[in-house]
Short mmCIF file of C-alpha atoms and ligand atoms in Angstrom, two decimals:
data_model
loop_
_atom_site.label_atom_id
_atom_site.label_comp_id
_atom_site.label_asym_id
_atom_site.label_seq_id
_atom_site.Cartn_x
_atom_site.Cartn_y
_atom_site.Cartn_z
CA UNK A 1 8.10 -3.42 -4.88
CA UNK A 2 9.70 -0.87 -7.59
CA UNK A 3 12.03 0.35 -4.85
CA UNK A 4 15.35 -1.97 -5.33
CA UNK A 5 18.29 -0.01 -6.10
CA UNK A 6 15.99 3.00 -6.00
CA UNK A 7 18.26 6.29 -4.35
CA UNK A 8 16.54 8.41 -1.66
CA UNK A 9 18.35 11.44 0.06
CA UNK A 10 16.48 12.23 3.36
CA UNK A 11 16.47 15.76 4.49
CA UNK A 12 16.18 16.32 8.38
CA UNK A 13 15.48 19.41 9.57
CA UNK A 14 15.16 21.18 12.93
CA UNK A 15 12.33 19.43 14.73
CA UNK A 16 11.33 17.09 17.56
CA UNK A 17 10.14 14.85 14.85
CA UNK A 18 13.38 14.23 13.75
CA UNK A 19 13.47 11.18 16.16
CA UNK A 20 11.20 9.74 13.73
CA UNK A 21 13.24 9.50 10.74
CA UNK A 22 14.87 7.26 12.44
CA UNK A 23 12.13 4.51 11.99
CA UNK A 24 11.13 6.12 8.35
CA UNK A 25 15.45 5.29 7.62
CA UNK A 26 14.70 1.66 8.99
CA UNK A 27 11.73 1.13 6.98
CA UNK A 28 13.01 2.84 3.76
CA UNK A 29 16.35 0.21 3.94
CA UNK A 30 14.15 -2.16 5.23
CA UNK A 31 12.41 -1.61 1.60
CA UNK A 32 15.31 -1.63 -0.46
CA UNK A 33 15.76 1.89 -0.72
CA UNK A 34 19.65 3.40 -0.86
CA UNK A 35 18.77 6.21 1.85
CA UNK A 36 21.74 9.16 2.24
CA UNK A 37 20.83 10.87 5.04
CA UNK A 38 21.30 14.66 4.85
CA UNK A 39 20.78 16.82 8.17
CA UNK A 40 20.92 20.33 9.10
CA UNK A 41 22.96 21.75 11.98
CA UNK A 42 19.61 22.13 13.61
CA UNK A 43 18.57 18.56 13.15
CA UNK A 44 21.58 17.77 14.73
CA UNK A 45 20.36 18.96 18.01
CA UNK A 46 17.46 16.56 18.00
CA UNK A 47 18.57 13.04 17.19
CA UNK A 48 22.69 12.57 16.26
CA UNK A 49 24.07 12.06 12.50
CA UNK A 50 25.58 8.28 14.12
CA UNK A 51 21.71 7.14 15.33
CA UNK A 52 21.05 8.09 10.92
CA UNK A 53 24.48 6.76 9.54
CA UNK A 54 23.73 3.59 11.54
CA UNK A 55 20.51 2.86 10.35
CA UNK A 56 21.07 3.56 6.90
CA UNK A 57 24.43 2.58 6.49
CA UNK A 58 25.62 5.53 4.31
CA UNK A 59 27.75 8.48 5.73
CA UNK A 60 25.56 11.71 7.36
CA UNK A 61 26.12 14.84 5.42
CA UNK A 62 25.65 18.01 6.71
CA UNK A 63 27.57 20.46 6.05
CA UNK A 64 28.61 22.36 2.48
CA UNK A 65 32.49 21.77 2.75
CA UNK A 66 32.61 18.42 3.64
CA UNK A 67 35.10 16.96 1.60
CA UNK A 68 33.84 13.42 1.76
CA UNK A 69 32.89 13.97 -1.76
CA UNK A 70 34.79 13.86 -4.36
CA UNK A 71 34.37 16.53 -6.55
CA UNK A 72 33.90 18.67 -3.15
CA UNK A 73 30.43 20.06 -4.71
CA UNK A 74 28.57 17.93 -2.52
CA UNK A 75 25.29 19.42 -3.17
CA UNK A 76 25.42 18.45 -6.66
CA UNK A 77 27.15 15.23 -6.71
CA UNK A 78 24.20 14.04 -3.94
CA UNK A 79 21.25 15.50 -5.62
CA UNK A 80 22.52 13.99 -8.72
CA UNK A 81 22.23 10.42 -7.42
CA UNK A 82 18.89 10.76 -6.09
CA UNK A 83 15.53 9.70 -7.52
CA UNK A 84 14.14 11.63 -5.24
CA UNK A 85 15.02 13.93 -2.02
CA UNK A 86 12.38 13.45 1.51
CA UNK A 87 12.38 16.28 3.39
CA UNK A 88 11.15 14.76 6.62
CA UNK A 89 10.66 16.74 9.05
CA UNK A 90 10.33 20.14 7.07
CA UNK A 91 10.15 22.95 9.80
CA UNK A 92 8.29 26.27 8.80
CA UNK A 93 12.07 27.85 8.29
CA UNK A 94 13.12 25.52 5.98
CA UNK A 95 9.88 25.34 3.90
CA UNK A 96 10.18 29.44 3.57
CA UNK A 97 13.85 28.88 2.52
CA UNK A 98 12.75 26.37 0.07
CA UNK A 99 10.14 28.49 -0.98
CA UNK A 100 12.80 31.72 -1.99
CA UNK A 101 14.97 29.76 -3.49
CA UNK A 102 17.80 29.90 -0.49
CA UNK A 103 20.99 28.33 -0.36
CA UNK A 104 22.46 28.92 2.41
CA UNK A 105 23.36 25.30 3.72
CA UNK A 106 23.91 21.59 1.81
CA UNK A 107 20.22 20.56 2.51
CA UNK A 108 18.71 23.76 0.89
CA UNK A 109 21.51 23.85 -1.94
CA UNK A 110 20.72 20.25 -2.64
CA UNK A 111 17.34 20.81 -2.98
CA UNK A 112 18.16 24.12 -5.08
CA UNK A 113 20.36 22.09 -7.59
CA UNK A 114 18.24 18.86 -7.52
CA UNK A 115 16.96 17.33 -11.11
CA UNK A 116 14.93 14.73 -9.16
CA UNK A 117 11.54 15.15 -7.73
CA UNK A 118 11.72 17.07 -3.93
CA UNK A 119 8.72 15.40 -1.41
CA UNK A 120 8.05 17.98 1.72
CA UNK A 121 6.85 16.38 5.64
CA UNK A 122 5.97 19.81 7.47
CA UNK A 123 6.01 19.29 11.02
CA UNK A 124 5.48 22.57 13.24
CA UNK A 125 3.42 23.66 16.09
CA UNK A 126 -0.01 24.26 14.86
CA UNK A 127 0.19 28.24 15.27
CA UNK A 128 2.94 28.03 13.30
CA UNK A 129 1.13 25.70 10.63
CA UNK A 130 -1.80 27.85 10.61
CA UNK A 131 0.04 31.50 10.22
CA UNK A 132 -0.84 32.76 6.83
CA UNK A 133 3.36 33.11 6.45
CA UNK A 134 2.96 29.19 6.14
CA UNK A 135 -0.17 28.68 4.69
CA UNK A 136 1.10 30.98 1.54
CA UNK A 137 4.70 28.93 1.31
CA UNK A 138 2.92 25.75 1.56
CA UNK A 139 0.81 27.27 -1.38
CA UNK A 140 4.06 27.94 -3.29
CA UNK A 141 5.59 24.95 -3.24
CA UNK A 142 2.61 23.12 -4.35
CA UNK A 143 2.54 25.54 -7.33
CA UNK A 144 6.44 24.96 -7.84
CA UNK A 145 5.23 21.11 -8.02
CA UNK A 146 6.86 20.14 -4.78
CA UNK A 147 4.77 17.20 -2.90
CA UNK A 148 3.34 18.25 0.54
CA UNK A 149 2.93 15.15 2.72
CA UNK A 150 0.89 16.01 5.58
CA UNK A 151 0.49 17.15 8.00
CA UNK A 152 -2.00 15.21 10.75
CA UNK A 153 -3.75 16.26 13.09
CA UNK A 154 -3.29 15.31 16.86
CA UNK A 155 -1.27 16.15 20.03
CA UNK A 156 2.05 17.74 19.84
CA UNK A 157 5.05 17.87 21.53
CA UNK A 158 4.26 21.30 22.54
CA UNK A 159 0.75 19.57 24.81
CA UNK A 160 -1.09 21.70 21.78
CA UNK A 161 -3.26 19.33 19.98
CA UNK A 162 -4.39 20.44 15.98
CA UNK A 163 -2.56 20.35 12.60
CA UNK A 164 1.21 20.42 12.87
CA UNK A 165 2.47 16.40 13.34
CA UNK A 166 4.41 14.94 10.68
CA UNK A 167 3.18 12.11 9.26
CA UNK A 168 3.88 8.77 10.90
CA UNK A 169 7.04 7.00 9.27
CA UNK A 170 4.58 4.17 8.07
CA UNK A 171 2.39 6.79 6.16
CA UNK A 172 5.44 8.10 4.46
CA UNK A 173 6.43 5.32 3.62
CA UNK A 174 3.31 4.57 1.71
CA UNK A 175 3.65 7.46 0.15
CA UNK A 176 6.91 7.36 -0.82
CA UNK A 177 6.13 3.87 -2.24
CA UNK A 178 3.18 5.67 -3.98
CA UNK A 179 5.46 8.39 -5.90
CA UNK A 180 7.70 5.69 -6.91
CA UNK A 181 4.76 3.61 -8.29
CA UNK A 182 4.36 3.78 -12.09
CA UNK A 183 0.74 4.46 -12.99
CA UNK A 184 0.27 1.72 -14.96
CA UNK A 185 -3.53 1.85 -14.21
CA UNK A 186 -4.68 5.44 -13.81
CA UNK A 187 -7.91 5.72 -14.25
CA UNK A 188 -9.29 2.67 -14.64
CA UNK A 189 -11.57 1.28 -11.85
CA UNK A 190 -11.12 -1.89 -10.68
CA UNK A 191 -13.40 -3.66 -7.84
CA UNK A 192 -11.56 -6.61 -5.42
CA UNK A 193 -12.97 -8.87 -3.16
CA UNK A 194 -10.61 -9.84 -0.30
CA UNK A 195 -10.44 -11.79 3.31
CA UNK A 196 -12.75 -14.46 4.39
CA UNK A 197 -16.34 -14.88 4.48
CA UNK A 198 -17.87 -15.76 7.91
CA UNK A 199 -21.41 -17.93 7.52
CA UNK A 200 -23.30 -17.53 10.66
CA UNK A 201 -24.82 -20.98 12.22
CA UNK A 202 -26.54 -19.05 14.98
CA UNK A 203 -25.63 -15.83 16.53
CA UNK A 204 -22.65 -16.69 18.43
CA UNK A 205 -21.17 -19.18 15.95
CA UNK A 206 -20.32 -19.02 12.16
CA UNK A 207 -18.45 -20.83 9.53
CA UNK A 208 -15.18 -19.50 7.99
CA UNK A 209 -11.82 -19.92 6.77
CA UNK A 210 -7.81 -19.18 6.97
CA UNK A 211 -7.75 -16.54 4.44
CA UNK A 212 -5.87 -13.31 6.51
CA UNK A 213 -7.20 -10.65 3.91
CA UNK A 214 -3.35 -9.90 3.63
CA UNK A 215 -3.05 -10.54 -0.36
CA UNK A 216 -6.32 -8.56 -1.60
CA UNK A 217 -6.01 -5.63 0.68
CA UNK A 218 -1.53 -5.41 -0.91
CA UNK A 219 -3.57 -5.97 -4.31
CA UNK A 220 -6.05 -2.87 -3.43
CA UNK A 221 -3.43 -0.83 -2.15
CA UNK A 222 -0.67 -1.32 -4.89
CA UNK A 223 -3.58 -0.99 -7.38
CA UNK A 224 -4.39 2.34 -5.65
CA UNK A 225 -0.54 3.40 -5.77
CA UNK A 226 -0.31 2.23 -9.64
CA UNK A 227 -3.05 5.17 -10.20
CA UNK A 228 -6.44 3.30 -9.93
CA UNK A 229 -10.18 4.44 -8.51
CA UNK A 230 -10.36 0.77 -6.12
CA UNK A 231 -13.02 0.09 -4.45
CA UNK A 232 -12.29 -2.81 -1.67
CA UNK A 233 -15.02 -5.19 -0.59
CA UNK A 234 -14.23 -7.11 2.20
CA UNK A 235 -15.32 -9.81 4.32
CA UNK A 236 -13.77 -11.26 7.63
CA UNK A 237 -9.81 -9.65 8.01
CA UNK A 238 -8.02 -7.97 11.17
CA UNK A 239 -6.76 -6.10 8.89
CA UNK A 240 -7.21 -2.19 8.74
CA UNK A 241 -8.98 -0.24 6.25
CA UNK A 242 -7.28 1.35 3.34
CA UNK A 243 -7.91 4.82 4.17
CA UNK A 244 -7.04 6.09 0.22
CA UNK A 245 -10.11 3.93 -1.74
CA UNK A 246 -13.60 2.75 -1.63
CA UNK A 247 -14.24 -0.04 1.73
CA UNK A 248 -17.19 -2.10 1.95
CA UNK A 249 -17.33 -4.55 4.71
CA UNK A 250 -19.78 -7.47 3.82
CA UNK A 251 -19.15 -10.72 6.18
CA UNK A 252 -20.98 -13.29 4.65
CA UNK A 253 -21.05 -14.76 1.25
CA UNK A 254 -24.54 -13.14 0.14
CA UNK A 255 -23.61 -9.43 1.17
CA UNK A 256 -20.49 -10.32 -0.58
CA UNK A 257 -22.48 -11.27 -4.00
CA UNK A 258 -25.02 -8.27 -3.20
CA UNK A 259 -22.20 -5.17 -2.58
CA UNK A 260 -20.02 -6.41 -5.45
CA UNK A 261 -23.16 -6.42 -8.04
CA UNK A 262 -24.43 -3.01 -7.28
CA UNK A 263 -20.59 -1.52 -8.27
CA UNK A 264 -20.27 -3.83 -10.93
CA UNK A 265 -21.52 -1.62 -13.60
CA UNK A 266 -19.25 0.52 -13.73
CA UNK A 267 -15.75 -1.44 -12.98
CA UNK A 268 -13.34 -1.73 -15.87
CA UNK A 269 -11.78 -4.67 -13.62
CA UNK A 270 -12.76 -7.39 -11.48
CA UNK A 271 -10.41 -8.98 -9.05
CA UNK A 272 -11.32 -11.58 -6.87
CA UNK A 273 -9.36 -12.53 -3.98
CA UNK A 274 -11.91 -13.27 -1.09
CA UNK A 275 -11.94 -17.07 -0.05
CA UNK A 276 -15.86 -16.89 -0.45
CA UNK A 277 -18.05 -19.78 1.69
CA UNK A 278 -18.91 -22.23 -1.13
CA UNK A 279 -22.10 -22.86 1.31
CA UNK A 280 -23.72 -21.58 3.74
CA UNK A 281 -25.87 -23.09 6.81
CA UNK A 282 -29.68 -23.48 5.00
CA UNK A 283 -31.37 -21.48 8.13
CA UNK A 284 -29.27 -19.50 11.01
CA UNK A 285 -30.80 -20.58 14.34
CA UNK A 286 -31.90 -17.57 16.21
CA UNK A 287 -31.11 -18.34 19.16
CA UNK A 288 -27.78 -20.14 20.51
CA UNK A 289 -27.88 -24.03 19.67
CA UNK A 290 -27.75 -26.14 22.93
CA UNK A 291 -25.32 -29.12 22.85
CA UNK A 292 -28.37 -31.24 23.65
CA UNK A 293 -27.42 -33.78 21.31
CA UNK A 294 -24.35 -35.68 20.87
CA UNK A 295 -24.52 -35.22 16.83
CA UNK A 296 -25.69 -32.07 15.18
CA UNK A 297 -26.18 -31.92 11.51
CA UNK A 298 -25.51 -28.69 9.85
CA UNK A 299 -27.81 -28.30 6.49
CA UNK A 300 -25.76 -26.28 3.77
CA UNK A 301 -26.64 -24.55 0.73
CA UNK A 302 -24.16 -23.82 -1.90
CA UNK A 303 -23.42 -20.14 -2.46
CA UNK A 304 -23.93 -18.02 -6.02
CA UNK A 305 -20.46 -17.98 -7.56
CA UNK A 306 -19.43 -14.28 -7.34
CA UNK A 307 -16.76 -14.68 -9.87
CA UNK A 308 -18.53 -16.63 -12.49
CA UNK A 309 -21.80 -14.68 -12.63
CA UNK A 310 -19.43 -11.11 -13.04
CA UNK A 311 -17.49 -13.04 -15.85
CA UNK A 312 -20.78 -14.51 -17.43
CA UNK A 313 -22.48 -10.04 -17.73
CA UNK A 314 -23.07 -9.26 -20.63
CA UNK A 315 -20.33 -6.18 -20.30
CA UNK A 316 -18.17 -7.85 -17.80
CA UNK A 317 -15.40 -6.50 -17.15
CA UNK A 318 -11.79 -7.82 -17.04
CA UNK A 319 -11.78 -10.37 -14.81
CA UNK A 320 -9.33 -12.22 -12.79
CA UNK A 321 -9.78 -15.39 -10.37
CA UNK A 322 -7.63 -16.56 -7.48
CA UNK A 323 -7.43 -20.57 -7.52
CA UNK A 324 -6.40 -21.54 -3.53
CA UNK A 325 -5.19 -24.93 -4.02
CA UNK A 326 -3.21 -27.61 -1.72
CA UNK A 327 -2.85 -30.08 -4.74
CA UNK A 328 -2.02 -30.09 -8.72
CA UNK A 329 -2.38 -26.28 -8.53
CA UNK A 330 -1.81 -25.50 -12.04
CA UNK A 331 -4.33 -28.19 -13.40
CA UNK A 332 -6.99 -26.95 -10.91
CA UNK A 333 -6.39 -23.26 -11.46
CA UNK A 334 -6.74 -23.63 -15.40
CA UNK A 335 -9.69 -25.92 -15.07
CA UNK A 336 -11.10 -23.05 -12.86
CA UNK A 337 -10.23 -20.46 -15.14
CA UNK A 338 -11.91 -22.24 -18.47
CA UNK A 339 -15.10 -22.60 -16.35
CA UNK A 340 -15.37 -19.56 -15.27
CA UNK A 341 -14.12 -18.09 -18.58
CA UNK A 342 -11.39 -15.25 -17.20
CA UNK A 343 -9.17 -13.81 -18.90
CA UNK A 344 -6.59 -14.30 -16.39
CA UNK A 345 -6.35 -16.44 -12.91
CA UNK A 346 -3.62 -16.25 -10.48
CA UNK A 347 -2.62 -19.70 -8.96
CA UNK A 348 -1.28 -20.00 -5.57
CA UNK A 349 -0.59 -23.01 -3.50
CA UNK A 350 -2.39 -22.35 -0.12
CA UNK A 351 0.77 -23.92 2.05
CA UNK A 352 2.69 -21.05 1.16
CA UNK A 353 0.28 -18.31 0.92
CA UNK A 354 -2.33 -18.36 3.65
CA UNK A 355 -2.06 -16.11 6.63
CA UNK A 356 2.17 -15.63 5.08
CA UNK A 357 3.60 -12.24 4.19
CA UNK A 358 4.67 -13.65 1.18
CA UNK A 359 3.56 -15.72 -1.67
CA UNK A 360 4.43 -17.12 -5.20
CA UNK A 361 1.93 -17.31 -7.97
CA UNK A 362 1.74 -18.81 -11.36
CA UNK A 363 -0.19 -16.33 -13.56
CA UNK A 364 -2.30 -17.97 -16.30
CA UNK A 365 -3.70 -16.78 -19.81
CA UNK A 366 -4.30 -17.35 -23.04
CA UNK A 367 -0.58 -17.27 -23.42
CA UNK A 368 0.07 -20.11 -21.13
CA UNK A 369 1.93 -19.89 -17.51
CA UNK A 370 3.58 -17.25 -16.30
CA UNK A 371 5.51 -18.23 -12.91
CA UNK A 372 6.16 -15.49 -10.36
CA UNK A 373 9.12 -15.02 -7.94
CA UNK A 374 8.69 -15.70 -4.54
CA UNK A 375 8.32 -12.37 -2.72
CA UNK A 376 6.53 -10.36 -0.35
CA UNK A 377 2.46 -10.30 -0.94
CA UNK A 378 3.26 -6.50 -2.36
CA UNK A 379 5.64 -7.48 -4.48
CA UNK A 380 3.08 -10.27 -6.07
CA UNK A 381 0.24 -7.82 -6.05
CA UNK A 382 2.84 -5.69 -8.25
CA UNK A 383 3.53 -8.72 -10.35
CA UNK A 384 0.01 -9.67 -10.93
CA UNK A 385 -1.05 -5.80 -11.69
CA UNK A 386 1.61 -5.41 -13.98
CA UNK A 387 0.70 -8.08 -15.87
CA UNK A 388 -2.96 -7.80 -15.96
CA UNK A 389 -1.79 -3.96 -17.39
CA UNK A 390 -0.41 -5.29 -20.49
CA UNK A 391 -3.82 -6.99 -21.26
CA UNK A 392 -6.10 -4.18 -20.66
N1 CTP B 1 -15.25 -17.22 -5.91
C1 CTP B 1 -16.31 -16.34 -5.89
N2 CTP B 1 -17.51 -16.73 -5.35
C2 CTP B 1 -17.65 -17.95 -4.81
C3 CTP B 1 -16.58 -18.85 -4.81
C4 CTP B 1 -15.37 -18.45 -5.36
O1 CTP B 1 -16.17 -15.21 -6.36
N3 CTP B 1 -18.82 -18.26 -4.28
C5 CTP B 1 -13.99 -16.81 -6.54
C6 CTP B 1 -12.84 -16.65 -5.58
O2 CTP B 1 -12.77 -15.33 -5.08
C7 CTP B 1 -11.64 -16.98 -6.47
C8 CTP B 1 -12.19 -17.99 -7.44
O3 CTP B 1 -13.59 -17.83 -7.42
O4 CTP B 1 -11.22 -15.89 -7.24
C9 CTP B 1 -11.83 -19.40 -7.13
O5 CTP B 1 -12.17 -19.70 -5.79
P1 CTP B 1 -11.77 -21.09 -5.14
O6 CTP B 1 -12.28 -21.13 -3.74
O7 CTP B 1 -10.32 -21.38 -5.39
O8 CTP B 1 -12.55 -22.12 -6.04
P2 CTP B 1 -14.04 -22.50 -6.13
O9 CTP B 1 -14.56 -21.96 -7.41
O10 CTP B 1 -14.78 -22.10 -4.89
O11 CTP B 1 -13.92 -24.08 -6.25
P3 CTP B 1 -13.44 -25.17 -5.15
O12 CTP B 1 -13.86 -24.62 -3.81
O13 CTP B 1 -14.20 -26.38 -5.54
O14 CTP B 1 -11.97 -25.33 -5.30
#
């Protein structure tokens, strides 16, 4: 979302998780990110410098006299174009080396002469992880402001199982995403609702909708990454949790309206994304209905409007509205917004949006319309965020 044009050097290191930057070079590109690969001899003997040029595109340094570069002070002139250097994997040797200050290679010279931030993936047998020699360097970079990603727990390549893995290429990712994400909303707490709700009809039936979950969970997490306490309520999604904020599940449209008032209190913001049941059936049958009959009539009771009774508290907080439409979107969406009196709705047209990876929104204010690109659903969360930002 912040990443175009943004410059990452990635640091491999001596490791059998090397073969993993592979997929962490893919998914940086894959991102936008300029990646220049940077390996060390050892590295070399676990996955080759052509697998890493391929994938990112950029020539594989490795050693200190390559003259590649122009100036030939290669540890300079590539530290000097990055935002930010990814050591991933870190061995134990190389975080001691980092830790003393060594230079005795381009990786650790880079790192020495860097004026960009340095981000640190240890990956090590879990002896090795656990020795005191580690646990004090790991220590000292922390206290030299270095990030330490990791590590996880689980089996190694050794058939030990405990703390040692490098984190998977995905969680880097999110955390390099993370670093890169200006905290445009630290410290404020904001609550979202997100996914469908699911009315039950009896207890092997219910009434739902489309909605994937996919835009208020990238809202959640990109609020999360821009420095905010979230807390995520969520109804019906195949989605995963969030493992870095607050996750209630509540199906149905009542636990929905039940879990978000007992947080409300003490929310600076309000964000609500779930596609919420206008109605609900007026009694669930307790046992399964039998197709007896050839009509069945379903009697449905319209839900509390989650939304409207936050906005209507006497210290609401900000609040913002989602208006799913399949016709005269912006009309609807500002009719919405006037009646339920927010400060800001987000219009999207549900034939692009629903169960997509991408979406384009028309943000609306006091101001008047603010149209969106069309991008992925992280990029709009960004968009949205941003915005709201200004008007906090
Ligand atoms: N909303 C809510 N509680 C409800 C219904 C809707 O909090 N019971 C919220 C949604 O999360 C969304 C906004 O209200 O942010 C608009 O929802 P939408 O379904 O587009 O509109 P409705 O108000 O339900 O109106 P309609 O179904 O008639 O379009």
């Amino acid at each position: 979302m912040t990443s175009s044009k943004r410059a990452i050097v990635l640091g491999i290191t001596g490791g059998i998780a090397a073969y993993k930057a592979a997929e962490l070079v893919r998914l940086l590109v894959q991102q936008q990110y300029n990646v220049q690969v940077v390996m060390t001899e050892a590295a070399c003997q676990f996955i080759t410098p052509i697998t890493m040029q391929a994938l990112s595109g950029n020539p594989v340094f490795i050693n200190m006299w390559d003259n590649a570069i122009p100036n030939g002070m290669p540890h300079i002139e590539l530290s000097r174009q990055a935002d930010a250097i990814l050591i991933a994997p870190a061995s134990a040797d190389f975080i001691a080396k980092l830790v003393h200050g060594r230079a005795d290679d381009l990786l650790s010279t880079l790192c020495l002469a860097r004026n960009c931030p340095l981000l640190v993936a240890p990956a090590m047998n879990k002896q090795m992880w656990e020795n005191p020699a580690t646990q004090r360097n790991i220590a000292h970079l922390i206290t030299d402001g270095i990030s330490v990603l990791g590590p996880a727990a689980g089996e190694q390549a050794c058939g030990e199982v405990g703390l040692g893995r490098m984190l998977e290429p995905q969680a880097l990712m999110q955390a390099v995403t993370k670093h890169f994400t200006p905290k445009l909303l630290q410290g404020k707490r904001i609550l979202i609702t997100a996914g469908a709700t699911l009315e039950h009809i009896d207890p092997v039936r219910a009434i739902t909708n489309l909605s994937s979950g996919k835009m208020g969970y990238a809202i959640a997490q990109v609020a999360a990454d821009m420095g905010a306490e979230v807390t995520l309520v969520s109804g019906s999604s195949a989605l995963p949790a969030p493992d870095n904020l607050a996750f209630i599940k509540s199906l149905d449209a009542k636990s929905m309206y039940q879990a978000v008032m007992q947080q409300i209190a003490k929310q600076d913001v309000f964000i609500a994304v779930a596609a919420v049941s206008d109605y609900s059936p007026a009694q669930i049958s307790p046992q399964k209905i039998k197709k007896s009959e050839d009509t069945l009539t379903l009697n449905l009771l319209k839900n509390k409007d989650i939304l409207a009774d936050v906005a209507s508290l006497p210290n609401a907080p900000f609040c913002v509205g989602f208006a799913a439409e399949t016709e005269q979107v912006i009309e609807h969406a500002t009719q919405k917004r006037i009646a339920k009196k927010l400060p800001l709705m987000v219009a999207n047209d549900v034939s692009i949006a629903m169960g997509q990876d991408h979406n384009q929104v028309t943000l609306i204010d006091d101001s008047g319309t603010h149209t969106m690109p069309t991008a992925n659903k992280s990029e709009v969360a960004y968009f949205i965020l941003q915005h709201l930002s200004h008007m906090l």
